N, CA, C and O atoms as a DFTB+ gen file, in Angstrom:
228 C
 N C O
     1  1       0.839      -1.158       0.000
     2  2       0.000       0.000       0.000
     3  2       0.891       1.230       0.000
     4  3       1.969       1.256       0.593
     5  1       0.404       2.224      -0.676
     6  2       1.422       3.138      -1.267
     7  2       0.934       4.107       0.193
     8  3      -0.167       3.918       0.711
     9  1       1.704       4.911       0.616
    10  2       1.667       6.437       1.720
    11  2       0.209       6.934       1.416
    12  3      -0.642       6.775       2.292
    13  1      -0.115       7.502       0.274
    14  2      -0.866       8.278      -0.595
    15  2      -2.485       7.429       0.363
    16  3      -3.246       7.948       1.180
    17  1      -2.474       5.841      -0.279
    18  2      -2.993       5.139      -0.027
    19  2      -3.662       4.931       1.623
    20  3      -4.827       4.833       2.006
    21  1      -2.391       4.918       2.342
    22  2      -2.595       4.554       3.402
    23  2      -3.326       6.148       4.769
    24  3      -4.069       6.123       5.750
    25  1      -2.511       7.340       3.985
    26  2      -2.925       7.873       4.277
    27  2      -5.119       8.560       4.063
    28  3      -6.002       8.881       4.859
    29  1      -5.038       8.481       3.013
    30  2      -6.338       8.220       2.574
    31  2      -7.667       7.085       3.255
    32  3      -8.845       7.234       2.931
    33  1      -7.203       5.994       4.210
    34  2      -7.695       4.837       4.770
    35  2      -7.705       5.278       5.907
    36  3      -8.663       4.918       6.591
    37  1      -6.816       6.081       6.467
    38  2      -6.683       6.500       7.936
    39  2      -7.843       7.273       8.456
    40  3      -8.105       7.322       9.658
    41  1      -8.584       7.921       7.466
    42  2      -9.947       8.909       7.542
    43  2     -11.150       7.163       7.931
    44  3     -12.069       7.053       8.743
    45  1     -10.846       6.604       7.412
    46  2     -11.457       5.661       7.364
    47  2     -11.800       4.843       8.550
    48  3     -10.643       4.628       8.911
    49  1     -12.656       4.118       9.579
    50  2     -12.754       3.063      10.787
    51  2     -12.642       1.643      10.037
    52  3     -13.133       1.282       8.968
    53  1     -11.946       1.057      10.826
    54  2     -12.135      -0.312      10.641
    55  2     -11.492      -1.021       9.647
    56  3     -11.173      -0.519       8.569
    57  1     -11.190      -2.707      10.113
    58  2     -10.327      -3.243       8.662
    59  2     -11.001      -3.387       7.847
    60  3     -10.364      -3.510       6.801
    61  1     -12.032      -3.450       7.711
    62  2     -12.717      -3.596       6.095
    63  2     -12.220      -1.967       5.970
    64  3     -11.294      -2.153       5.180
    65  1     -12.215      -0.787       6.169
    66  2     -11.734      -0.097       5.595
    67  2     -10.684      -0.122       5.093
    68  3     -10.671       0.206       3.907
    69  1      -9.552      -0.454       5.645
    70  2      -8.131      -1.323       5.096
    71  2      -8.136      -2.286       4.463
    72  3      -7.146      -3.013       4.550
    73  1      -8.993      -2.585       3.782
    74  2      -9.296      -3.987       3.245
    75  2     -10.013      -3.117       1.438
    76  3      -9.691      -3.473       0.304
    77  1     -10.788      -2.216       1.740
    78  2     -10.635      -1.330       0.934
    79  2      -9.650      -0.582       0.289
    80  3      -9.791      -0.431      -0.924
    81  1      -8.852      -0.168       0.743
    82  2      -8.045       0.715       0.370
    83  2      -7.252      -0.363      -0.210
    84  3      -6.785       0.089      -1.255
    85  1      -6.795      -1.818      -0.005
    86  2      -5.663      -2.805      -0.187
    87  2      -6.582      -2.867      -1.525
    88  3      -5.913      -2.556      -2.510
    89  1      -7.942      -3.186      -1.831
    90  2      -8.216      -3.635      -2.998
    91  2      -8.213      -2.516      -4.292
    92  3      -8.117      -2.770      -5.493
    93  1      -8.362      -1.083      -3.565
    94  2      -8.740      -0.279      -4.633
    95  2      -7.379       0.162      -5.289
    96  3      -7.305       0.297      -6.510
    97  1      -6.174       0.412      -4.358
    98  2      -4.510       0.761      -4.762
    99  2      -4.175      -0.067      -6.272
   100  3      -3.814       0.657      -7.200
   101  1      -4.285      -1.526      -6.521
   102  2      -4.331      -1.841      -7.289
   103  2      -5.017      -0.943      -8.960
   104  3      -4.490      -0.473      -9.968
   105  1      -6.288      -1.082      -8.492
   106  2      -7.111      -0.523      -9.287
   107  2      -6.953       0.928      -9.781
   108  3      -7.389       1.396     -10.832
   109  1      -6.248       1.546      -8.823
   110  2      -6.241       3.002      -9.330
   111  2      -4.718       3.248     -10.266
   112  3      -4.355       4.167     -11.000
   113  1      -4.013       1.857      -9.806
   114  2      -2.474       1.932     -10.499
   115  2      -2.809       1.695     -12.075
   116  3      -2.446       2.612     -12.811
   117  1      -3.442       0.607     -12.677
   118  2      -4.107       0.448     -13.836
   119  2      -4.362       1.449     -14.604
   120  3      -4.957       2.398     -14.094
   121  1      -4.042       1.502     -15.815
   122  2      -4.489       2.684     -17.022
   123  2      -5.994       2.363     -17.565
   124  3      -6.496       1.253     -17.741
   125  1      -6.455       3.391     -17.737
   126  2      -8.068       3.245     -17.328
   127  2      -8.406       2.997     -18.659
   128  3      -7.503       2.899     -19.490
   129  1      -9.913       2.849     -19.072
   130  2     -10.900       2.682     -17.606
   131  2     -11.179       1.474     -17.132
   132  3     -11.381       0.418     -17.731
   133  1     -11.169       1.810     -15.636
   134  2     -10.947       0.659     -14.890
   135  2     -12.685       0.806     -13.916
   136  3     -13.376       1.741     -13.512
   137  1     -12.767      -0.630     -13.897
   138  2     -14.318      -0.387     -13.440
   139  2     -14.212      -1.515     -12.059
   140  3     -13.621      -2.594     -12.108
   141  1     -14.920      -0.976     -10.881
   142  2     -15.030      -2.566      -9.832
   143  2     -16.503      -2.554      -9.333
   144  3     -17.376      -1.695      -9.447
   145  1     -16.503      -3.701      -8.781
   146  2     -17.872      -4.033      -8.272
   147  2     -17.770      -4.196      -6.776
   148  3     -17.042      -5.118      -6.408
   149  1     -18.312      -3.537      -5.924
   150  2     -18.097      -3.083      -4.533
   151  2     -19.761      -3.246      -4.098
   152  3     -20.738      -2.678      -4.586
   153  1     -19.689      -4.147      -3.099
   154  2     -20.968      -3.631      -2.414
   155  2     -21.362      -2.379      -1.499
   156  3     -22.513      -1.962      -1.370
   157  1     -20.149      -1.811      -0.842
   158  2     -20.548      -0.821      -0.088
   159  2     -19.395       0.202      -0.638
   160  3     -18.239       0.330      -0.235
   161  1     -19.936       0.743      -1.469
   162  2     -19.485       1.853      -2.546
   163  2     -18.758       3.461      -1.798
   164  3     -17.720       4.092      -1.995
   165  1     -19.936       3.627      -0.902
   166  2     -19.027       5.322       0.334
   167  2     -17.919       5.001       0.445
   168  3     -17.071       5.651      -0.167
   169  1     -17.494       3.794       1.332
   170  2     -16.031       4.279       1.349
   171  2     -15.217       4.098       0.208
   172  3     -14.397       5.008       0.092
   173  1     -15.142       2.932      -0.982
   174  2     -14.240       3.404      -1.912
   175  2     -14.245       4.250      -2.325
   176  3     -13.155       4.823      -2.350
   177  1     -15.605       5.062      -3.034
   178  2     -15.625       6.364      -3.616
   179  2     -14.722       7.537      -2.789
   180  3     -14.319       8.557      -3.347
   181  1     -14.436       7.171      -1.152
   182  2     -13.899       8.437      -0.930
   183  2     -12.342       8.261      -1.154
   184  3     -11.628       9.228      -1.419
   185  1     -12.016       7.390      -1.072
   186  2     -10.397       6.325      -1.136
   187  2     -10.061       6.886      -3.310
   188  3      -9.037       7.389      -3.773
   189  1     -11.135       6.577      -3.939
   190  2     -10.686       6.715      -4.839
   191  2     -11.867       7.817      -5.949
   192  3     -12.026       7.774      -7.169
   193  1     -12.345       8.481      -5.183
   194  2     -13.069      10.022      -6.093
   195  2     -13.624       8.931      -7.727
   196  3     -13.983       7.754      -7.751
   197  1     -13.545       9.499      -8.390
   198  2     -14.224       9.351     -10.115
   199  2     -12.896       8.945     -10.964
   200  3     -12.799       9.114     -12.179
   201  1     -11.828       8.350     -10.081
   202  2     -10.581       7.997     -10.956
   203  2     -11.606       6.558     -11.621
   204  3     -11.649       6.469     -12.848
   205  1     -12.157       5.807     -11.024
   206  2     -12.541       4.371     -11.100
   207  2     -14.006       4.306     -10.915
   208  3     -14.598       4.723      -9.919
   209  1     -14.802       3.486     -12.444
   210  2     -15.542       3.314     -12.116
   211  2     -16.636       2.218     -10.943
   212  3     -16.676       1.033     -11.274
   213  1     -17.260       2.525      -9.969
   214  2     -17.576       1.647      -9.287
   215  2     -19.039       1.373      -9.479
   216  3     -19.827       2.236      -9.865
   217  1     -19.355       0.190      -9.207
   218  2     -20.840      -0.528      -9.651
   219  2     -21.216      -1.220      -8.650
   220  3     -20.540      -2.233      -8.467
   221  1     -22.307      -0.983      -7.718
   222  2     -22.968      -1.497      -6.883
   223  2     -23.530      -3.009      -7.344
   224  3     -23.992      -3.476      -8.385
   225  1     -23.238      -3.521      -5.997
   226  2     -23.898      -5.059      -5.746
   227  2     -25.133      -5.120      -5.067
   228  3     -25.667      -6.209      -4.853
């Protein structure tokens, strides 16, 4: 997990929030467009803004 990353997760409670941030770092490294499927969408969206598209479960 990159600084950037980790710092960004720290706003965040809980290991599924860290568990977030571990899955989305990947995703935002990727040359777009990059799309994921997240059931609970708030916190990635704040971890990763409109870089990535996300799609509710």
């Amino acid at each position: 997990m990159t600084e950037g990353t980790a710092r960004a997760a720290a706003g965040l409670r809980g290991h599924i929030r860290a568990i977030d941030a571990t899955v989305t770092e990947p995703a935002l490294r990727r040359p777009g467009p990059v799309a994921m499927l997240m059931q609970d969408l708030d916190d990635v969206f704040r971890l990763c803004c409109s870089q990535i598209g996300l799609i509710g479960l």
